[in-house]
CSV table of N, CA and C in Angstrom, one decimal:
chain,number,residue,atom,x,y,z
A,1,UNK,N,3.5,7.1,89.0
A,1,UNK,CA,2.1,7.1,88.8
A,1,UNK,C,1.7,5.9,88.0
A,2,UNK,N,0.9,5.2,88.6
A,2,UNK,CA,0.3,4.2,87.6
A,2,UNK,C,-0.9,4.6,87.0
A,3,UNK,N,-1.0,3.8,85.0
A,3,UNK,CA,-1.8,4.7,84.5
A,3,UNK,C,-2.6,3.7,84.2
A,4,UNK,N,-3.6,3.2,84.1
A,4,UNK,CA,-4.7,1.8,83.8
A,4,UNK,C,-4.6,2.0,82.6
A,5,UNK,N,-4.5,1.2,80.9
A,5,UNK,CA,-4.9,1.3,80.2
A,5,UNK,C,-5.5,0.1,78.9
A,6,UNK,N,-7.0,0.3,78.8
A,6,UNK,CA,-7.5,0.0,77.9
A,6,UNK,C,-7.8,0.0,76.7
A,7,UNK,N,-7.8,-0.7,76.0
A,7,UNK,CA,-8.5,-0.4,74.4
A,7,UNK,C,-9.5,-1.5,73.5
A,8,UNK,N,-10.3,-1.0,72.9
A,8,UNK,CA,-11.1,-2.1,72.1
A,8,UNK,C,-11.7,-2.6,72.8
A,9,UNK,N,-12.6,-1.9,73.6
A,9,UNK,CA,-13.6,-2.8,74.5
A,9,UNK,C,-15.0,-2.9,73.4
A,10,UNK,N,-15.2,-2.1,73.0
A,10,UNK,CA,-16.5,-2.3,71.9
A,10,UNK,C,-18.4,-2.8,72.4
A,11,UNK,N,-18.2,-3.4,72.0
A,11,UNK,CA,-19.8,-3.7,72.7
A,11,UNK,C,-19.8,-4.6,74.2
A,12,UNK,N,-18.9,-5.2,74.6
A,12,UNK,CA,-18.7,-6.1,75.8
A,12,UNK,C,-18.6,-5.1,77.2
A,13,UNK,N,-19.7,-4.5,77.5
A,13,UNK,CA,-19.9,-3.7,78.7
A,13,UNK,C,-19.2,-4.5,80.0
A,14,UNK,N,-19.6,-5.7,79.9
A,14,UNK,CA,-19.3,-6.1,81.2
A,14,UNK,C,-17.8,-6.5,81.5
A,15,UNK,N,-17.3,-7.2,80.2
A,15,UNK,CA,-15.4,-7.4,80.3
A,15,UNK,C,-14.7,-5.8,80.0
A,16,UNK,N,-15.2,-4.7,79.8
A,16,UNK,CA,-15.0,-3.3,80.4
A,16,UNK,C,-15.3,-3.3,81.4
A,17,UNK,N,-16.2,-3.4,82.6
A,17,UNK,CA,-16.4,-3.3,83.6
A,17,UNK,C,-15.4,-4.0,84.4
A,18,UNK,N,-15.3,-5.3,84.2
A,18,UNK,CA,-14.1,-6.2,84.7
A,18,UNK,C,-12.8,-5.7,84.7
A,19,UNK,N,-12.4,-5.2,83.8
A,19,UNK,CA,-10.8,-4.7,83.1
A,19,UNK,C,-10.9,-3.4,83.9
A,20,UNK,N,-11.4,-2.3,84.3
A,20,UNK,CA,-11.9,-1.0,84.9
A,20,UNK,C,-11.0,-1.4,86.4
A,21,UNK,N,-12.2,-2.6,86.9
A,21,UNK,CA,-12.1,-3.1,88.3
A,21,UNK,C,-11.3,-3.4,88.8
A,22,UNK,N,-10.6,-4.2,87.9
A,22,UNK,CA,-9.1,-4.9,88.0
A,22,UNK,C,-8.7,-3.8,88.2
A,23,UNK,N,-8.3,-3.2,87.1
A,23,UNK,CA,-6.9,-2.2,86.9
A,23,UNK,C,-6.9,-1.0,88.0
A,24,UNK,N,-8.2,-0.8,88.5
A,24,UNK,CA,-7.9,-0.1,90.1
A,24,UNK,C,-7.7,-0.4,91.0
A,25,UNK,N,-7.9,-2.2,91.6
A,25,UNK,CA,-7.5,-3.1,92.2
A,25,UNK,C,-6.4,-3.1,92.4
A,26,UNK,N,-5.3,-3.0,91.5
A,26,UNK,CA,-4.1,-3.0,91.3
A,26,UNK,C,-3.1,-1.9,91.3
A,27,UNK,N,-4.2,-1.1,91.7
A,27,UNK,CA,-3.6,0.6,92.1
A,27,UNK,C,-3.1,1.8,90.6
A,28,UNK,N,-4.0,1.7,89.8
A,28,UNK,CA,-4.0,2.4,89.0
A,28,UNK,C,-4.6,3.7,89.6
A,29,UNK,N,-4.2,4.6,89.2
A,29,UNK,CA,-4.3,6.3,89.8
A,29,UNK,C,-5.2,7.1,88.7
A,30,UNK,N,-5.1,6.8,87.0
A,30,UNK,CA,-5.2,7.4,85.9
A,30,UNK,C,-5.8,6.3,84.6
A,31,UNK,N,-6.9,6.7,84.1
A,31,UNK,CA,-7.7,5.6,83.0
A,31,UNK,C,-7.3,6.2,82.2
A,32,UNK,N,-7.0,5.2,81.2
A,32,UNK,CA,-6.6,5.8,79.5
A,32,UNK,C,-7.2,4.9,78.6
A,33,UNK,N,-8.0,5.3,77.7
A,33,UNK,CA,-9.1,4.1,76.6
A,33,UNK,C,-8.5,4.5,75.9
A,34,UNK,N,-8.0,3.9,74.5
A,34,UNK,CA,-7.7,3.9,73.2
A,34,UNK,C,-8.3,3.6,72.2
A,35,UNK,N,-9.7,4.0,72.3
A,35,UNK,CA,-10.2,3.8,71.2
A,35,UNK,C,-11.5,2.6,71.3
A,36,UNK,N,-12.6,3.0,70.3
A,36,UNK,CA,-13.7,1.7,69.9
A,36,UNK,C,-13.8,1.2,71.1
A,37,UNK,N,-14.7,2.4,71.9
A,37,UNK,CA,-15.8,2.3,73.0
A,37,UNK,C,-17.0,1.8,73.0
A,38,UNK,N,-17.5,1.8,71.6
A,38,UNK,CA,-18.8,1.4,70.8
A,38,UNK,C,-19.8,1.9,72.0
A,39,UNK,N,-19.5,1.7,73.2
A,39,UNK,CA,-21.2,1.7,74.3
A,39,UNK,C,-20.9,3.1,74.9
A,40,UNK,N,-22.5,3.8,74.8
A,40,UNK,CA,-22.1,5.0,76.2
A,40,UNK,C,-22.5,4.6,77.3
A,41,UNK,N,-22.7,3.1,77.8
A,41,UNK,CA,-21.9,2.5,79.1
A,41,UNK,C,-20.7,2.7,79.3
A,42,UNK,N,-20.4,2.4,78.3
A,42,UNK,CA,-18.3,2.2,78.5
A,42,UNK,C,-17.9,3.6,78.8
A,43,UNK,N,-18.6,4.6,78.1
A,43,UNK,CA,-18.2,6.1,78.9
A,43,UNK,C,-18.7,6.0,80.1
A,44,UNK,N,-20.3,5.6,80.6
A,44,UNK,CA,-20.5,5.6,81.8
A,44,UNK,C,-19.3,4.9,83.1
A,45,UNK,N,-18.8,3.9,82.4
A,45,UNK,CA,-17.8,3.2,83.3
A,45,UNK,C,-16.2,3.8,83.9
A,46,UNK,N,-16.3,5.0,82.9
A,46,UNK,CA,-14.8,5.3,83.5
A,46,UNK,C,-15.4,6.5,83.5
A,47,UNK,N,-16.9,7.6,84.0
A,47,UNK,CA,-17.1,8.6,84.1
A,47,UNK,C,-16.9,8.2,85.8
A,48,UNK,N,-17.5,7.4,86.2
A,48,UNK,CA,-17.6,6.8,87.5
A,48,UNK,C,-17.0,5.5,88.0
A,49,UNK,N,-15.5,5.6,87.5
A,49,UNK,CA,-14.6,4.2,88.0
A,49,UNK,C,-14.4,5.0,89.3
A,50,UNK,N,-14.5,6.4,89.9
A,50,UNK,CA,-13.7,7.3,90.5
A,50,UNK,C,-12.1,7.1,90.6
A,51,UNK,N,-11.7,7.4,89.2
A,51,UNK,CA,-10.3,8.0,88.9
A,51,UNK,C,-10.8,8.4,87.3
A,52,UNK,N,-9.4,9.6,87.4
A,52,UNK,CA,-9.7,10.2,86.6
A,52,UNK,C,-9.1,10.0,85.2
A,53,UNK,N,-9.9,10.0,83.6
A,53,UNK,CA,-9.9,9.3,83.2
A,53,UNK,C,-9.6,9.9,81.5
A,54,UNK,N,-9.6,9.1,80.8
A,54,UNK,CA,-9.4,10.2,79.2
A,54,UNK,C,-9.4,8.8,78.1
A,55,UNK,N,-10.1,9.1,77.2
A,55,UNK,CA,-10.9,8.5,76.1
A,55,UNK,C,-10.6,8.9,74.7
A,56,UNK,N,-10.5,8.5,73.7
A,56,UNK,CA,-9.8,8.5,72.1
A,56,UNK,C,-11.0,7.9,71.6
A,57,UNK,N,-11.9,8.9,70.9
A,57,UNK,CA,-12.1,8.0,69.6
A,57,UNK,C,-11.8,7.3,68.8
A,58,UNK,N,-12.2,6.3,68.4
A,58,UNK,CA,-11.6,4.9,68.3
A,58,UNK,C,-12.6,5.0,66.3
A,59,UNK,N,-12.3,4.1,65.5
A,59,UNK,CA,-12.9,4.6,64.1
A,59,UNK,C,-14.4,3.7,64.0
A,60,UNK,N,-14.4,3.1,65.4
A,60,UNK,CA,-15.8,2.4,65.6
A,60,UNK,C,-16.7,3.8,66.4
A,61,UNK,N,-16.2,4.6,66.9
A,61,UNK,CA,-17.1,5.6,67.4
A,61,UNK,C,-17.5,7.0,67.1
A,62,UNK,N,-17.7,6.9,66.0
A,62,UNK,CA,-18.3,8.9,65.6
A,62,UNK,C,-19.6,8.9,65.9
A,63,UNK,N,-20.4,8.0,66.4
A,63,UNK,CA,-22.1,8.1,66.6
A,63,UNK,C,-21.9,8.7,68.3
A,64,UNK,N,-20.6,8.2,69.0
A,64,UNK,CA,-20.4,9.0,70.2
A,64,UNK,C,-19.9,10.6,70.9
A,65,UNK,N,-19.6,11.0,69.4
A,65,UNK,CA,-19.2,12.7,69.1
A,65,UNK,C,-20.7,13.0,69.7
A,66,UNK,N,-21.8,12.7,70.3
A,66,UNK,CA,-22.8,13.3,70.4
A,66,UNK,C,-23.0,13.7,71.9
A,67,UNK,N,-21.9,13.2,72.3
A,67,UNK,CA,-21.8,12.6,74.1
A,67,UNK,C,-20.5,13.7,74.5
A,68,UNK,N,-20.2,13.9,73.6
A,68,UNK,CA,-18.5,15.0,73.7
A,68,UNK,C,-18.2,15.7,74.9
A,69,UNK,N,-19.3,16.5,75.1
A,69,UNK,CA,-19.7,17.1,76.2
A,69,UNK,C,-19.8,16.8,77.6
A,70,UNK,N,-19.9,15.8,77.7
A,70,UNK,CA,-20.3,15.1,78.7
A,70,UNK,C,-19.3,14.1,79.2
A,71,UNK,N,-18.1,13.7,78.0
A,71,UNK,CA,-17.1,12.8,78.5
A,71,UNK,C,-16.0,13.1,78.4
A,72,UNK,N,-15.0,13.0,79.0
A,72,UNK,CA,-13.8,13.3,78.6
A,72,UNK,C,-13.3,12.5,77.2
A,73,UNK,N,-13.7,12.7,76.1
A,73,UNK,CA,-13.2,12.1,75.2
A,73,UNK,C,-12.5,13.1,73.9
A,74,UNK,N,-11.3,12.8,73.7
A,74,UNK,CA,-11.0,13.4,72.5
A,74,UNK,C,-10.4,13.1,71.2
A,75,UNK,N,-10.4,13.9,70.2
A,75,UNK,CA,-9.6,13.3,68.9
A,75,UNK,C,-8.3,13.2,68.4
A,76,UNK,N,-7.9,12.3,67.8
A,76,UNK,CA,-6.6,11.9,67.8
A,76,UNK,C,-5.7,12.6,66.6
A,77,UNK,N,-4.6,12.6,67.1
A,77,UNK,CA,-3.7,12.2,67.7
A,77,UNK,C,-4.0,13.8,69.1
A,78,UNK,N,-3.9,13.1,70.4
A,78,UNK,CA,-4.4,13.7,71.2
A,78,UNK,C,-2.7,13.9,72.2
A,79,UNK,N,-2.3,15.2,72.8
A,79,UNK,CA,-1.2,15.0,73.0
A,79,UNK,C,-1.6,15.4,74.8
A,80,UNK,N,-1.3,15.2,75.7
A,80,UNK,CA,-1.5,15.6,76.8
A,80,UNK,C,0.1,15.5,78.1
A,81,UNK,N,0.1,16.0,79.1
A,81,UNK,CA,0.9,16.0,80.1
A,81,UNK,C,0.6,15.2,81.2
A,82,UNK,N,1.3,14.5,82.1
A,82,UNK,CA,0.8,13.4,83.2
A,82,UNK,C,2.2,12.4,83.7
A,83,UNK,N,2.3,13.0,84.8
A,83,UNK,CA,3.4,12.2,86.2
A,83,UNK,C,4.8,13.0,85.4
A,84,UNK,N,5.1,14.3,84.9
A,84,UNK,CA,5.6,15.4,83.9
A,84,UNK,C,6.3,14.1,82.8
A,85,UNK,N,5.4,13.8,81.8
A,85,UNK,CA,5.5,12.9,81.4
A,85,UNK,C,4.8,13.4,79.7
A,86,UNK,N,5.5,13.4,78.9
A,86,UNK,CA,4.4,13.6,77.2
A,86,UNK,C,4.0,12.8,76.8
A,87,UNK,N,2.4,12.3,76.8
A,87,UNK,CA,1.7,11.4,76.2
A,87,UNK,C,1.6,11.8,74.6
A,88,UNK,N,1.0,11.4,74.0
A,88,UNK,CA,0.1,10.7,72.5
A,88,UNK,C,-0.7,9.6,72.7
A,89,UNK,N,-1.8,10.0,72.6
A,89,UNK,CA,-3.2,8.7,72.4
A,89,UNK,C,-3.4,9.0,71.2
A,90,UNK,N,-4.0,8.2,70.4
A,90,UNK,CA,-4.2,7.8,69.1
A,90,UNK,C,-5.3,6.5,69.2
A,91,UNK,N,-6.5,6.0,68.4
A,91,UNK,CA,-6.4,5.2,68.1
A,91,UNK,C,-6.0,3.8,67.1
A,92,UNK,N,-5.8,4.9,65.5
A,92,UNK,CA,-5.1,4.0,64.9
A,92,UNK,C,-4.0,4.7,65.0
A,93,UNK,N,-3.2,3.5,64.7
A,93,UNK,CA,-1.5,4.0,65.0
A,93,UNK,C,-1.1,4.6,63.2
A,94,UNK,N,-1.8,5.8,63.1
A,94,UNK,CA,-1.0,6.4,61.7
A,94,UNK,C,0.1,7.3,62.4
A,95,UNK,N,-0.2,7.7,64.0
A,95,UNK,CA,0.9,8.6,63.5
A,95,UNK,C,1.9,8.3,65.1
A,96,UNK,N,2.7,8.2,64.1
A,96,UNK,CA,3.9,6.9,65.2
A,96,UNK,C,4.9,7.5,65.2
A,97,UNK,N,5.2,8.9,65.0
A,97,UNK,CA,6.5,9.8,65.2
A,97,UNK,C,6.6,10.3,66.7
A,98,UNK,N,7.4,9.7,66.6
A,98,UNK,CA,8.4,9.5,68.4
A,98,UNK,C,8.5,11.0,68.8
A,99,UNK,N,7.3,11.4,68.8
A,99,UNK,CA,7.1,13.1,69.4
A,99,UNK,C,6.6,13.1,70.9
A,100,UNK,N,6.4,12.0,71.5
A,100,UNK,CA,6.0,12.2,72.6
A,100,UNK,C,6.7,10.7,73.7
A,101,UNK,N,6.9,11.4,74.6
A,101,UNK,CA,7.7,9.9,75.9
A,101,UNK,C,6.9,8.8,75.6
A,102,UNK,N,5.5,8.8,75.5
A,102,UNK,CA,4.8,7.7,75.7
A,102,UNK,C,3.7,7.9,74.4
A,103,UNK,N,3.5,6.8,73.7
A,103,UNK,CA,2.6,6.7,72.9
A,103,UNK,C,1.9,5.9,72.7
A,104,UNK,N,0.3,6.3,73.2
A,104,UNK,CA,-0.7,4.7,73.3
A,104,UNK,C,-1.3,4.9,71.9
A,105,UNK,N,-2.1,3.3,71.9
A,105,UNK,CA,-2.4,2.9,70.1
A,105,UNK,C,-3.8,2.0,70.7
A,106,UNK,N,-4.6,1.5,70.0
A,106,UNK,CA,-5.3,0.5,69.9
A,106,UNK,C,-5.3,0.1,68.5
A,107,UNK,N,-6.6,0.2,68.1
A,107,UNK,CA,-7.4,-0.9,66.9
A,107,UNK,C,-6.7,-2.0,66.1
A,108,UNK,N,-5.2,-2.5,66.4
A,108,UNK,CA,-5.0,-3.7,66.0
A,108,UNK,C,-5.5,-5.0,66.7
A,109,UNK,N,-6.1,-4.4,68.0
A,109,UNK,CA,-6.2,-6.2,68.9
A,109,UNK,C,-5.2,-6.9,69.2
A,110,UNK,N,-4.1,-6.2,69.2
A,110,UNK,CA,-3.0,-6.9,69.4
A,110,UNK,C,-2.0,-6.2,70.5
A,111,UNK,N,-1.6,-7.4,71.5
A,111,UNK,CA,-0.4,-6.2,72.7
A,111,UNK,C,0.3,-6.0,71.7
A,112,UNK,N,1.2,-4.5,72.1
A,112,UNK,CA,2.4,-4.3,71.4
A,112,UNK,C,3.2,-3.6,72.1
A,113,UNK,N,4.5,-3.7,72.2
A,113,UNK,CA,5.5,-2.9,73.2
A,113,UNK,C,6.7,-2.4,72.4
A,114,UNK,N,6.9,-1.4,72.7
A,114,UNK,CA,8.7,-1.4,72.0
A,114,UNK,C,9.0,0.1,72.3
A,115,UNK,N,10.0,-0.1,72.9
A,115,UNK,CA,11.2,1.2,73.6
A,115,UNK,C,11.9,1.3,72.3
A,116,UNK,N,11.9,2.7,71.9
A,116,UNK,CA,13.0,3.0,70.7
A,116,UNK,C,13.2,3.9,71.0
A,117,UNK,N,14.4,4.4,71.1
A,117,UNK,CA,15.2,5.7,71.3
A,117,UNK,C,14.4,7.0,72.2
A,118,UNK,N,14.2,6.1,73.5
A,118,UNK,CA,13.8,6.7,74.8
A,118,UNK,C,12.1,7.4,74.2
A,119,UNK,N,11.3,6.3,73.6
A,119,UNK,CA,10.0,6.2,73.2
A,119,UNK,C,9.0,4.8,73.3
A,120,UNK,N,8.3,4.9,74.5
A,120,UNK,CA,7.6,4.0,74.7
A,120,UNK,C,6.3,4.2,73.5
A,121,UNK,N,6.1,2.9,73.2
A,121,UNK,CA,5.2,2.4,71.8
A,121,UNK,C,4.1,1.7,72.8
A,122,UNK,N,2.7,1.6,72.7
A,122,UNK,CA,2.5,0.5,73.6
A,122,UNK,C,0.9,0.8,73.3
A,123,UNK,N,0.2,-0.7,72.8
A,123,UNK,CA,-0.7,-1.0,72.2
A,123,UNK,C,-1.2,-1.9,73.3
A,124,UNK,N,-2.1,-1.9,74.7
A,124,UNK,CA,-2.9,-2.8,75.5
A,124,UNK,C,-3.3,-3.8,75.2
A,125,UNK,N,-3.6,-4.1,73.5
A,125,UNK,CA,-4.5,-4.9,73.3
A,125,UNK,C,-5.9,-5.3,73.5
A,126,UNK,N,-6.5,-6.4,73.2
A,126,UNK,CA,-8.4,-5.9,73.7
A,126,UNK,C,-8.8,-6.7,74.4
A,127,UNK,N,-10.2,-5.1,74.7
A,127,UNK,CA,-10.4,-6.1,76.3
A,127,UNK,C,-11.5,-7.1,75.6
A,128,UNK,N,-12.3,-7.0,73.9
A,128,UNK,CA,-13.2,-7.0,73.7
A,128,UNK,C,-13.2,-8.7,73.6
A,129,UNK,N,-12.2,-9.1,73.4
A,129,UNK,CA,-12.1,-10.4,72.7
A,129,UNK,C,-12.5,-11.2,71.6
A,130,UNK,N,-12.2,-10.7,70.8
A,130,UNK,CA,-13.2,-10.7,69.4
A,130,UNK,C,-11.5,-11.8,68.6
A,131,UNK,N,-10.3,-11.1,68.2
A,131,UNK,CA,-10.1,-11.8,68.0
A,131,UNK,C,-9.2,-13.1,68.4
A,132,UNK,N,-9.4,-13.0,70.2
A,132,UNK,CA,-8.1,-14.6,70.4
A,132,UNK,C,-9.7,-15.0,72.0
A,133,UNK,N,-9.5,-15.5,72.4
A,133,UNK,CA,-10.7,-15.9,73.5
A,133,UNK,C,-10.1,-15.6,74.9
A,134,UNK,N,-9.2,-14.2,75.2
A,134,UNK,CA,-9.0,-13.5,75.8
A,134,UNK,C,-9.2,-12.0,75.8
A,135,UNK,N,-8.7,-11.6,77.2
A,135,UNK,CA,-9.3,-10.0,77.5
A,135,UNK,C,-7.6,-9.4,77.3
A,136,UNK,N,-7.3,-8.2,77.5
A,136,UNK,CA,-6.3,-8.0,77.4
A,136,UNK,C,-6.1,-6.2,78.2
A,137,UNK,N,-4.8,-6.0,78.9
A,137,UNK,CA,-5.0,-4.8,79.3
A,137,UNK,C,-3.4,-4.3,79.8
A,138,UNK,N,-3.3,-3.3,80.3
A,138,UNK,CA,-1.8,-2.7,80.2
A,138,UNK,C,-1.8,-1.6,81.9
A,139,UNK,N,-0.8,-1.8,82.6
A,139,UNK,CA,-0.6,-0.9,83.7
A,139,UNK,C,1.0,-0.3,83.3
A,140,UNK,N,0.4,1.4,82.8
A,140,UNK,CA,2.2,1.5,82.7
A,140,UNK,C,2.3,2.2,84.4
A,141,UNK,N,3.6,2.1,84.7
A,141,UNK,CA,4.0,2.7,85.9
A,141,UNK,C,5.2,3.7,85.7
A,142,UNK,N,4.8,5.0,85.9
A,142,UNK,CA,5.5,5.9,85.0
A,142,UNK,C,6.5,6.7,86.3
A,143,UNK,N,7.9,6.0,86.9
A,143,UNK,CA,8.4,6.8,87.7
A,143,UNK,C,9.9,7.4,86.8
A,144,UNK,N,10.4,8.1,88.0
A,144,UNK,CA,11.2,9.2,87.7
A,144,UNK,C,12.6,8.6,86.7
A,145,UNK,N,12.6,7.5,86.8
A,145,UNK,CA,13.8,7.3,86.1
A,145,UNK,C,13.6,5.3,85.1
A,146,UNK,N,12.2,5.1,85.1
A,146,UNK,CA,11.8,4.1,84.3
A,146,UNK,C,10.3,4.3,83.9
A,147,UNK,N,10.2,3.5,83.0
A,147,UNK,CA,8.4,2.9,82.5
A,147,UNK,C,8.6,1.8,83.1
A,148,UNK,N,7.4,1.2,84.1
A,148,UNK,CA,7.2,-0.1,84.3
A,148,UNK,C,6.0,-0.9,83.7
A,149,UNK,N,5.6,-1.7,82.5
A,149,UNK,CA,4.6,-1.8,81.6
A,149,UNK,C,4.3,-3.6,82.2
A,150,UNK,N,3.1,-4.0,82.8
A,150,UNK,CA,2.7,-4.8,83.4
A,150,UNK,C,1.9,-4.9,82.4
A,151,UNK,N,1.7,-6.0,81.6
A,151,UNK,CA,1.0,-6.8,80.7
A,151,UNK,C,-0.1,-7.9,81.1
A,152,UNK,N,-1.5,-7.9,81.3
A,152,UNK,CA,-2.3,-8.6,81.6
A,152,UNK,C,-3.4,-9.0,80.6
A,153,UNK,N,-3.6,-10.5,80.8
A,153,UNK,CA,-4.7,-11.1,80.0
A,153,UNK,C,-5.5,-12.0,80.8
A,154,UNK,N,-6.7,-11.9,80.5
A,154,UNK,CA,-7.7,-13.0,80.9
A,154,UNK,C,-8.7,-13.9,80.8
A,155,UNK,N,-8.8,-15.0,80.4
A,155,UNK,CA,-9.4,-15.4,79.6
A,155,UNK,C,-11.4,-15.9,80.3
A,156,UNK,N,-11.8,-16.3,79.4
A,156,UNK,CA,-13.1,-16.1,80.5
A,156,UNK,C,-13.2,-17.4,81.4
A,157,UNK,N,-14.4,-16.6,82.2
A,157,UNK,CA,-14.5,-17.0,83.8
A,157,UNK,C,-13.3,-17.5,84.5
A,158,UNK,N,-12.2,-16.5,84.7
A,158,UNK,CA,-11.2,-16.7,85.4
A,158,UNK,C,-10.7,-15.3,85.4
A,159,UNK,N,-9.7,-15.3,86.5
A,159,UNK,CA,-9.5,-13.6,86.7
A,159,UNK,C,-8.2,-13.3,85.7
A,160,UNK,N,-8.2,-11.5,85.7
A,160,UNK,CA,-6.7,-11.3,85.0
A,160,UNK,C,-5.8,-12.3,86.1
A,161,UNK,N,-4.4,-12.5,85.2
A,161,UNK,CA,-3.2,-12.7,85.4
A,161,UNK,C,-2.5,-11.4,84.6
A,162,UNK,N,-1.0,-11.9,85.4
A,162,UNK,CA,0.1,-10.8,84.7
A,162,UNK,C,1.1,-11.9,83.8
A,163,UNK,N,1.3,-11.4,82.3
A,163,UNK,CA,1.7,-12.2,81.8
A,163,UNK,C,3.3,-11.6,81.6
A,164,UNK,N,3.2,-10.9,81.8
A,164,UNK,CA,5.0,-10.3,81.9
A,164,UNK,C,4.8,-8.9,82.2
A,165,UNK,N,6.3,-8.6,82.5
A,165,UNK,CA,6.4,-6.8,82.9
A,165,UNK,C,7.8,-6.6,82.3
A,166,UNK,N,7.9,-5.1,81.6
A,166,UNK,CA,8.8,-4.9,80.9
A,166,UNK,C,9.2,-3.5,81.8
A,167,UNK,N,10.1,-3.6,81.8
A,167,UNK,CA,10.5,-2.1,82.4
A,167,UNK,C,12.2,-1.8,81.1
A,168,UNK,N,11.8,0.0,81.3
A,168,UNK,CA,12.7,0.7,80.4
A,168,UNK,C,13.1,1.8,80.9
A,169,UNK,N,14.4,2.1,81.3
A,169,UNK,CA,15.3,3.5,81.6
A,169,UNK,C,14.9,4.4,80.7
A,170,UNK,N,14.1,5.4,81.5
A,170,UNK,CA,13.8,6.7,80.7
A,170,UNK,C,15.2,7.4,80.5
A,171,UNK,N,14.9,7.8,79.4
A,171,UNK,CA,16.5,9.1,79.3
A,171,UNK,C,15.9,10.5,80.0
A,172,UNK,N,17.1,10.8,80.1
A,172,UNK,CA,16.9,12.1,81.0
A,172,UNK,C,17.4,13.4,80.0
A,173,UNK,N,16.3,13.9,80.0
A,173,UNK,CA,17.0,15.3,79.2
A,173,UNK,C,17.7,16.3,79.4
């Protein structure tokens, strides 16, 4: 299953919209935001990317607890099931105990990757570009016996590229 994922889009509706477009382009099945959505466009954008999708309050969004109802959004540390797979979403990364196969992060602005003892770590980076003069975004590909983690950036008026792919042997329990 490929899973699209985002974080730190913040006020930039339209390099959300781009990053959305892309990452279904590219055959994403499943939207994941990590956080500091800042706009309820940006919920409108993955209420109607048509795929289905899941959102983390981010420490830029409590004025969006008002929309709760209405979006798939939840609070962190958020643990869910997907491709029989154990997620953790979080926005900030306080809680980084290797309790779950896969564990997304945002609010550093920074990619991050790291496989540790059959635990994917994995921080998208932003789409918002605030701080390098790029977008940033993450396709994990979650099959039966690897993570395949496609790392994309974009800088403006030019399309994503893939800047590397990391793949990791799941352990088998």
């Amino acid at each position: 299953m490929k899973i699209g994922i985002l974080s730190d889009t913040h006020t930039k509706i339209k390099k959300a919209q781009e990053t959305l477009e892309f990452l279904i382009s590219e055959g994403a099945e499943f939207i994941i935001h990590a956080g500091d959505i800042v706009e309820v466009e940006i919920l409108e954008l993955l209420k109607n990317c048509s795929k289905r999708y899941i959102a983390v309050y981010g420490n830029n969004d409590a004025h969006l607890s008002a929309y709760h109802g209405k979006y798939n959004l939840v609070q962190e540390p958020y643990y869910f099931k997907l491709a029989d797979t154990k997620f953790k979403l979080m926005h900030l990364p306080f809680y980084m105990s290797a309790d779950a196969e896969v564990i997304i992060f945002g609010h550093t602005h920074q990619f991050e990757i790291e496989f540790k003892k059959g635990v994917l770590f994995l921080n998208p980076g932003e789409v918002c570009a605030r701080n390098k003069p790029l977008s940033e975004s993450a396709m994990l590909d979650v099959q039966k016996d690897k993570f395949i983690v496609n790392y994309y950036t974009r800088k403006k008026k030019e399309s994503y590229k893939l800047e590397k792919t990391y793949s990791f042997e799941r352990i088998q329990s």
